mmCIF file with all atom_site columns, C-alpha atoms in Angstrom:
data_model
loop_
_atom_site.group_PDB
_atom_site.id
_atom_site.type_symbol
_atom_site.label_atom_id
_atom_site.label_alt_id
_atom_site.label_comp_id
_atom_site.label_asym_id
_atom_site.label_entity_id
_atom_site.label_seq_id
_atom_site.pdbx_PDB_ins_code
_atom_site.Cartn_x
_atom_site.Cartn_y
_atom_site.Cartn_z
_atom_site.occupancy
_atom_site.B_iso_or_equiv
_atom_site.pdbx_formal_charge
_atom_site.auth_seq_id
_atom_site.auth_comp_id
_atom_site.auth_asym_id
_atom_site.auth_atom_id
_atom_site.pdbx_PDB_model_num
ATOM 1   C CA . MET H 1 1   ? 13.339 -91.561  9.396   1.00 0.00 ? 4   MET H CA 1
ATOM 2   C CA . THR H 1 2   ? 13.244 -87.794  9.264   1.00 0.00 ? 5   THR H CA 1
ATOM 3   C CA . TRP H 1 3   ? 11.989 -86.097  6.118   1.00 0.00 ? 6   TRP H CA 1
ATOM 4   C CA . ARG H 1 4   ? 13.801 -82.948  5.117   1.00 0.00 ? 7   ARG H CA 1
ATOM 5   C CA . LEU H 1 5   ? 12.202 -81.440  2.074   1.00 0.00 ? 8   LEU H CA 1
ATOM 6   C CA . MET H 1 6   ? 14.658 -78.554  1.854   1.00 0.00 ? 9   MET H CA 1
ATOM 7   C CA . ASP H 1 7   ? 17.439 -81.019  0.993   1.00 0.00 ? 10  ASP H CA 1
ATOM 8   C CA . TYR H 1 8   ? 15.902 -81.620  -2.452  1.00 0.00 ? 11  TYR H CA 1
ATOM 9   C CA . ASN H 1 9   ? 16.216 -79.462  -5.523  1.00 0.00 ? 12  ASN H CA 1
ATOM 10  C CA . GLU H 1 10  ? 14.085 -79.598  -8.685  1.00 0.00 ? 13  GLU H CA 1
ATOM 11  C CA . HIS H 1 11  ? 16.418 -82.102  -10.352 1.00 0.00 ? 14  HIS H CA 1
ATOM 12  C CA . ASP H 1 12  ? 16.240 -84.409  -7.299  1.00 0.00 ? 15  ASP H CA 1
ATOM 13  C CA . VAL H 1 13  ? 12.450 -84.279  -7.289  1.00 0.00 ? 16  VAL H CA 1
ATOM 14  C CA . GLU H 1 14  ? 12.342 -84.994  -11.022 1.00 0.00 ? 17  GLU H CA 1
ATOM 15  C CA . GLU H 1 15  ? 14.649 -87.985  -10.561 1.00 0.00 ? 18  GLU H CA 1
ATOM 16  C CA . LEU H 1 16  ? 12.536 -89.276  -7.670  1.00 0.00 ? 19  LEU H CA 1
ATOM 17  C CA . LEU H 1 17  ? 9.414  -89.001  -9.813  1.00 0.00 ? 20  LEU H CA 1
ATOM 18  C CA . LYS H 1 18  ? 11.085 -90.894  -12.668 1.00 0.00 ? 21  LYS H CA 1
ATOM 19  C CA . GLU H 1 19  ? 12.323 -93.559  -10.276 1.00 0.00 ? 22  GLU H CA 1
ATOM 20  C CA . ASN H 1 20  ? 8.849  -93.912  -8.764  1.00 0.00 ? 23  ASN H CA 1
ATOM 21  C CA . GLU H 1 21  ? 7.339  -94.207  -12.237 1.00 0.00 ? 24  GLU H CA 1
ATOM 22  C CA . ARG H 1 22  ? 9.794  -96.976  -13.159 1.00 0.00 ? 25  ARG H CA 1
ATOM 23  C CA . GLU H 1 23  ? 9.020  -98.779  -9.905  1.00 0.00 ? 26  GLU H CA 1
ATOM 24  C CA . LEU H 1 24  ? 5.267  -98.498  -10.492 1.00 0.00 ? 27  LEU H CA 1
ATOM 25  C CA . LEU H 1 25  ? 5.679  -99.986  -13.967 1.00 0.00 ? 28  LEU H CA 1
ATOM 26  C CA . ARG H 1 26  ? 7.727  -102.844 -12.515 1.00 0.00 ? 29  ARG H CA 1
ATOM 27  C CA . LEU H 1 27  ? 5.108  -103.483 -9.845  1.00 0.00 ? 30  LEU H CA 1
ATOM 28  C CA . ALA H 1 28  ? 2.288  -103.345 -12.391 1.00 0.00 ? 31  ALA H CA 1
ATOM 29  C CA . GLY H 1 29  ? 4.102  -105.987 -14.418 1.00 0.00 ? 32  GLY H CA 1
ATOM 30  C CA . ALA H 1 30  ? 4.573  -108.115 -11.325 1.00 0.00 ? 33  ALA H CA 1
ATOM 31  C CA . ALA H 1 31  ? 0.872  -107.882 -10.394 1.00 0.00 ? 34  ALA H CA 1
ATOM 32  C CA . GLY H 1 32  ? -0.092 -110.533 -12.941 1.00 0.00 ? 35  GLY H CA 1
ATOM 33  C CA . ASP H 1 33  ? 2.683  -112.802 -11.752 1.00 0.00 ? 36  ASP H CA 1
ATOM 34  C CA . LEU H 1 34  ? 1.527  -112.381 -8.154  1.00 0.00 ? 37  LEU H CA 1
ATOM 35  C CA . ARG H 1 35  ? -1.877 -113.847 -9.059  1.00 0.00 ? 38  ARG H CA 1
ATOM 36  C CA . GLN H 1 36  ? -0.150 -117.022 -10.268 1.00 0.00 ? 39  GLN H CA 1
ATOM 37  C CA . ILE H 1 37  ? 1.798  -117.736 -7.086  1.00 0.00 ? 40  ILE H CA 1
ATOM 38  C CA . THR H 1 38  ? 0.784  -120.765 -5.084  1.00 0.00 ? 41  THR H CA 1
ATOM 39  C CA . GLY H 1 39  ? 2.328  -121.860 -1.842  1.00 0.00 ? 42  GLY H CA 1
ATOM 40  C CA . THR H 1 40  ? 2.922  -125.398 -0.670  1.00 0.00 ? 43  THR H CA 1
ATOM 41  C CA . GLY H 1 41  ? 3.448  -126.645 2.831   1.00 0.00 ? 44  GLY H CA 1
ATOM 42  C CA . GLU H 1 42  ? 3.791  -129.877 4.678   1.00 0.00 ? 45  GLU H CA 1
ATOM 43  C CA . SER H 1 43  ? 3.330  -130.745 8.324   1.00 0.00 ? 46  SER H CA 1
ATOM 44  C CA . ARG H 1 44  ? 6.418  -131.780 10.245  1.00 0.00 ? 47  ARG H CA 1
ATOM 45  C CA . SER H 1 45  ? 5.384  -135.427 10.202  1.00 0.00 ? 48  SER H CA 1
ATOM 46  C CA . GLY H 1 46  ? 4.565  -135.288 6.485   1.00 0.00 ? 49  GLY H CA 1
ATOM 47  C CA . LEU H 1 47  ? 1.041  -136.547 7.086   1.00 0.00 ? 50  LEU H CA 1
ATOM 48  C CA . ALA H 1 48  ? -0.613 -133.373 5.727   1.00 0.00 ? 51  ALA H CA 1
ATOM 49  C CA . LYS H 1 49  ? 0.280  -131.419 2.593   1.00 0.00 ? 52  LYS H CA 1
ATOM 50  C CA . ALA H 1 50  ? -1.449 -128.176 1.591   1.00 0.00 ? 53  ALA H CA 1
ATOM 51  C CA . VAL H 1 51  ? -1.539 -125.858 -1.407  1.00 0.00 ? 54  VAL H CA 1
ATOM 52  C CA . VAL H 1 52  ? -2.795 -122.266 -1.131  1.00 0.00 ? 55  VAL H CA 1
ATOM 53  C CA . ASP H 1 53  ? -3.567 -119.750 -3.871  1.00 0.00 ? 56  ASP H CA 1
ATOM 54  C CA . ALA H 1 54  ? -2.226 -116.217 -4.302  1.00 0.00 ? 57  ALA H CA 1
ATOM 55  C CA . ASP H 1 55  ? -4.628 -114.959 -1.623  1.00 0.00 ? 58  ASP H CA 1
ATOM 56  C CA . GLY H 1 56  ? -3.517 -117.601 0.860   1.00 0.00 ? 59  GLY H CA 1
ATOM 57  C CA . ARG H 1 57  ? -6.777 -119.554 0.546   1.00 0.00 ? 60  ARG H CA 1
ATOM 58  C CA . LEU H 1 58  ? -6.586 -123.315 0.751   1.00 0.00 ? 61  LEU H CA 1
ATOM 59  C CA . GLN H 1 59  ? -6.784 -124.943 -2.690  1.00 0.00 ? 62  GLN H CA 1
ATOM 60  C CA . SER H 1 60  ? -6.000 -128.534 -1.851  1.00 0.00 ? 63  SER H CA 1
ATOM 61  C CA . MET H 1 61  ? -5.105 -130.792 1.048   1.00 0.00 ? 64  MET H CA 1
ATOM 62  C CA . VAL H 1 62  ? -3.588 -134.246 0.848   1.00 0.00 ? 65  VAL H CA 1
ATOM 63  C CA . LEU H 1 63  ? -3.669 -136.440 3.921   1.00 0.00 ? 66  LEU H CA 1
ATOM 64  C CA . ALA H 1 64  ? -1.612 -139.606 4.265   1.00 0.00 ? 67  ALA H CA 1
ATOM 65  C CA . PRO H 1 65  ? -3.609 -142.735 5.133   1.00 0.00 ? 68  PRO H CA 1
ATOM 66  C CA . ARG H 1 66  ? -1.838 -142.857 8.497   1.00 0.00 ? 69  ARG H CA 1
ATOM 67  C CA . VAL H 1 67  ? -3.871 -139.820 9.665   1.00 0.00 ? 70  VAL H CA 1
ATOM 68  C CA . LEU H 1 68  ? -6.705 -142.272 10.401  1.00 0.00 ? 71  LEU H CA 1
ATOM 69  C CA . ARG H 1 69  ? -4.692 -143.351 13.445  1.00 0.00 ? 72  ARG H CA 1
ATOM 70  C CA . LEU H 1 70  ? -4.536 -139.795 14.841  1.00 0.00 ? 73  LEU H CA 1
ATOM 71  C CA . ASP H 1 71  ? -6.912 -138.283 17.324  1.00 0.00 ? 74  ASP H CA 1
ATOM 72  C CA . VAL H 1 72  ? -8.936 -135.264 16.176  1.00 0.00 ? 75  VAL H CA 1
ATOM 73  C CA . THR H 1 73  ? -6.743 -132.698 17.978  1.00 0.00 ? 76  THR H CA 1
ATOM 74  C CA . THR H 1 74  ? -3.506 -134.039 16.490  1.00 0.00 ? 77  THR H CA 1
ATOM 75  C CA . LEU H 1 75  ? -5.087 -134.231 13.028  1.00 0.00 ? 78  LEU H CA 1
ATOM 76  C CA . ALA H 1 76  ? -6.205 -130.596 13.312  1.00 0.00 ? 79  ALA H CA 1
ATOM 77  C CA . GLU H 1 77  ? -2.687 -129.567 14.338  1.00 0.00 ? 80  GLU H CA 1
ATOM 78  C CA . GLU H 1 78  ? -1.241 -131.388 11.293  1.00 0.00 ? 81  GLU H CA 1
ATOM 79  C CA . VAL H 1 79  ? -3.664 -129.631 8.946   1.00 0.00 ? 82  VAL H CA 1
ATOM 80  C CA . VAL H 1 80  ? -3.094 -126.180 10.485  1.00 0.00 ? 83  VAL H CA 1
ATOM 81  C CA . GLU H 1 81  ? 0.679  -126.610 10.312  1.00 0.00 ? 84  GLU H CA 1
ATOM 82  C CA . ALA H 1 82  ? 0.594  -127.622 6.633   1.00 0.00 ? 85  ALA H CA 1
ATOM 83  C CA . VAL H 1 83  ? -1.678 -124.693 5.708   1.00 0.00 ? 86  VAL H CA 1
ATOM 84  C CA . ARG H 1 84  ? 0.415  -122.202 7.685   1.00 0.00 ? 87  ARG H CA 1
ATOM 85  C CA . LYS H 1 85  ? 3.611  -123.387 5.974   1.00 0.00 ? 88  LYS H CA 1
ATOM 86  C CA . ALA H 1 86  ? 1.916  -123.145 2.572   1.00 0.00 ? 89  ALA H CA 1
ATOM 87  C CA . GLN H 1 87  ? 0.844  -119.561 3.357   1.00 0.00 ? 90  GLN H CA 1
ATOM 88  C CA . GLU H 1 88  ? 4.371  -118.706 4.481   1.00 0.00 ? 91  GLU H CA 1
ATOM 89  C CA . ASP H 1 89  ? 5.725  -120.185 1.238   1.00 0.00 ? 92  ASP H CA 1
ATOM 90  C CA . GLN H 1 90  ? 3.261  -118.120 -0.820  1.00 0.00 ? 93  GLN H CA 1
ATOM 91  C CA . ASP H 1 91  ? 4.210  -114.974 1.114   1.00 0.00 ? 94  ASP H CA 1
ATOM 92  C CA . ARG H 1 92  ? 7.939  -115.627 0.648   1.00 0.00 ? 95  ARG H CA 1
ATOM 93  C CA . GLN H 1 93  ? 7.505  -116.096 -3.107  1.00 0.00 ? 96  GLN H CA 1
ATOM 94  C CA . ALA H 1 94  ? 5.489  -112.858 -3.377  1.00 0.00 ? 97  ALA H CA 1
ATOM 95  C CA . ARG H 1 95  ? 8.180  -110.910 -1.497  1.00 0.00 ? 98  ARG H CA 1
ATOM 96  C CA . GLU H 1 96  ? 10.866 -112.378 -3.741  1.00 0.00 ? 99  GLU H CA 1
ATOM 97  C CA . LEU H 1 97  ? 8.901  -111.422 -6.858  1.00 0.00 ? 100 LEU H CA 1
ATOM 98  C CA . LEU H 1 98  ? 8.461  -107.873 -5.582  1.00 0.00 ? 101 LEU H CA 1
ATOM 99  C CA . ALA H 1 99  ? 12.089 -107.778 -4.411  1.00 0.00 ? 102 ALA H CA 1
ATOM 100 C CA . VAL H 1 100 ? 11.120 -106.724 -0.894  1.00 0.00 ? 103 VAL H CA 1
ATOM 101 C CA . PRO H 1 101 ? 13.820 -107.749 1.578   1.00 0.00 ? 104 PRO H CA 1
ATOM 102 C CA . ASP H 1 102 ? 12.676 -108.839 5.019   1.00 0.00 ? 105 ASP H CA 1
ATOM 103 C CA . SER H 1 103 ? 14.588 -105.921 6.513   1.00 0.00 ? 106 SER H CA 1
ATOM 104 C CA . GLN H 1 104 ? 12.310 -103.482 4.658   1.00 0.00 ? 107 GLN H CA 1
ATOM 105 C CA . LEU H 1 105 ? 9.026  -105.000 5.787   1.00 0.00 ? 108 LEU H CA 1
ATOM 106 C CA . VAL H 1 106 ? 7.178  -102.587 8.023   1.00 0.00 ? 109 VAL H CA 1
ATOM 107 C CA . GLY H 1 107 ? 3.816  -102.717 9.700   1.00 0.00 ? 110 GLY H CA 1
ATOM 108 C CA . LEU H 1 108 ? 0.848  -100.508 8.971   1.00 0.00 ? 111 LEU H CA 1
ATOM 109 C CA . GLU H 1 109 ? 1.472  -98.416  12.092  1.00 0.00 ? 112 GLU H CA 1
ATOM 110 C CA . GLU H 1 110 ? 5.012  -97.620  10.957  1.00 0.00 ? 113 GLU H CA 1
ATOM 111 C CA . ILE H 1 111 ? 3.826  -96.711  7.462   1.00 0.00 ? 114 ILE H CA 1
ATOM 112 C CA . GLN H 1 112 ? 1.195  -94.403  8.953   1.00 0.00 ? 115 GLN H CA 1
ATOM 113 C CA . ARG H 1 113 ? 3.743  -92.846  11.307  1.00 0.00 ? 116 ARG H CA 1
ATOM 114 C CA . GLN H 1 114 ? 6.206  -92.215  8.473   1.00 0.00 ? 117 GLN H CA 1
ATOM 115 C CA . PHE H 1 115 ? 3.471  -90.766  6.266   1.00 0.00 ? 118 PHE H CA 1
ATOM 116 C CA . GLU H 1 116 ? 2.298  -88.424  9.018   1.00 0.00 ? 119 GLU H CA 1
ATOM 117 C CA . GLU H 1 117 ? 5.905  -87.334  9.631   1.00 0.00 ? 120 GLU H CA 1
ATOM 118 C CA . PHE H 1 118 ? 6.374  -86.671  5.915   1.00 0.00 ? 121 PHE H CA 1
ATOM 119 C CA . HIS H 1 119 ? 3.009  -84.888  5.685   1.00 0.00 ? 122 HIS H CA 1
ATOM 120 C CA . GLN H 1 120 ? 3.856  -82.626  8.633   1.00 0.00 ? 123 GLN H CA 1
ATOM 121 C CA . ALA H 1 121 ? 7.273  -81.789  7.169   1.00 0.00 ? 124 ALA H CA 1
ATOM 122 C CA . PHE H 1 122 ? 5.643  -81.052  3.815   1.00 0.00 ? 125 PHE H CA 1
ATOM 123 C CA . ARG H 1 123 ? 3.018  -78.762  5.415   1.00 0.00 ? 126 ARG H CA 1
ATOM 124 C CA . THR H 1 124 ? 5.711  -76.929  7.355   1.00 0.00 ? 127 THR H CA 1
ATOM 125 C CA . GLU H 1 125 ? 7.945  -76.504  4.315   1.00 0.00 ? 128 GLU H CA 1
ATOM 126 C CA . THR H 1 126 ? 5.027  -75.408  2.132   1.00 0.00 ? 129 THR H CA 1
ATOM 127 C CA . GLY H 1 127 ? 3.900  -72.919  4.766   1.00 0.00 ? 130 GLY H CA 1
ATOM 128 C CA . ASP H 1 128 ? 7.419  -71.494  5.052   1.00 0.00 ? 131 ASP H CA 1
ATOM 129 C CA . ARG H 1 129 ? 7.717  -71.149  1.282   1.00 0.00 ? 132 ARG H CA 1
ATOM 130 C CA . ASN H 1 130 ? 4.298  -69.522  0.991   1.00 0.00 ? 133 ASN H CA 1
ATOM 131 C CA . GLU H 1 131 ? 5.239  -67.043  3.706   1.00 0.00 ? 134 GLU H CA 1
ATOM 132 C CA . ARG H 1 132 ? 8.504  -66.166  1.924   1.00 0.00 ? 135 ARG H CA 1
ATOM 133 C CA . ILE H 1 133 ? 6.611  -65.692  -1.345  1.00 0.00 ? 136 ILE H CA 1
ATOM 134 C CA . ARG H 1 134 ? 4.017  -63.505  0.405   1.00 0.00 ? 137 ARG H CA 1
ATOM 135 C CA . ARG H 1 135 ? 6.761  -61.344  1.939   1.00 0.00 ? 138 ARG H CA 1
ATOM 136 C CA . LEU H 1 136 ? 8.457  -61.005  -1.437  1.00 0.00 ? 139 LEU H CA 1
ATOM 137 C CA . GLY H 1 137 ? 5.135  -59.951  -2.954  1.00 0.00 ? 140 GLY H CA 1
ATOM 138 C CA . ASP H 1 138 ? 4.649  -57.343  -0.216  1.00 0.00 ? 141 ASP H CA 1
ATOM 139 C CA . ARG H 1 139 ? 7.970  -55.688  -0.971  1.00 0.00 ? 142 ARG H CA 1
ATOM 140 C CA . ASP H 1 140 ? 8.001  -52.644  -3.154  1.00 0.00 ? 143 ASP H CA 1
ATOM 141 C CA . PRO H 1 141 ? 10.643 -53.197  -5.855  1.00 0.00 ? 144 PRO H CA 1
ATOM 142 C CA . TYR H 1 142 ? 11.426 -49.473  -5.783  1.00 0.00 ? 145 TYR H CA 1
ATOM 143 C CA . ASP H 1 143 ? 12.335 -49.518  -2.054  1.00 0.00 ? 146 ASP H CA 1
ATOM 144 C CA . ASP H 1 144 ? 15.745 -51.094  -2.765  1.00 0.00 ? 147 ASP H CA 1
#
């Protein structure tokens, strides 16, 4: 994504600010709902069922009586699978609430890269504008 600040006029910037404000209000409203989300997951065999809270922390685990027949390694795998699926369910619900499509999910590195690109474009544009203003201020209005 390439940022081009010169493509925006005052009206565009004002509209972007209004849109951002509306989005922030929507997200603020969703914040309370996010705290209520729990995720549920079940191991493939159905022997372990997990519930996680909004932070992905384990809240409860139900094990079927048949787990007593499993060895420790298999039991651990059942538990991990149920918890992981519960965390994935919680994450999916949060993304749905925030209306964030999977295609728009980006990692921290990409966010930092985009911000640095925007910041550099902003510095360049601001520097260019300041230089134009300085040159205009240096002109003698009676020279024309």
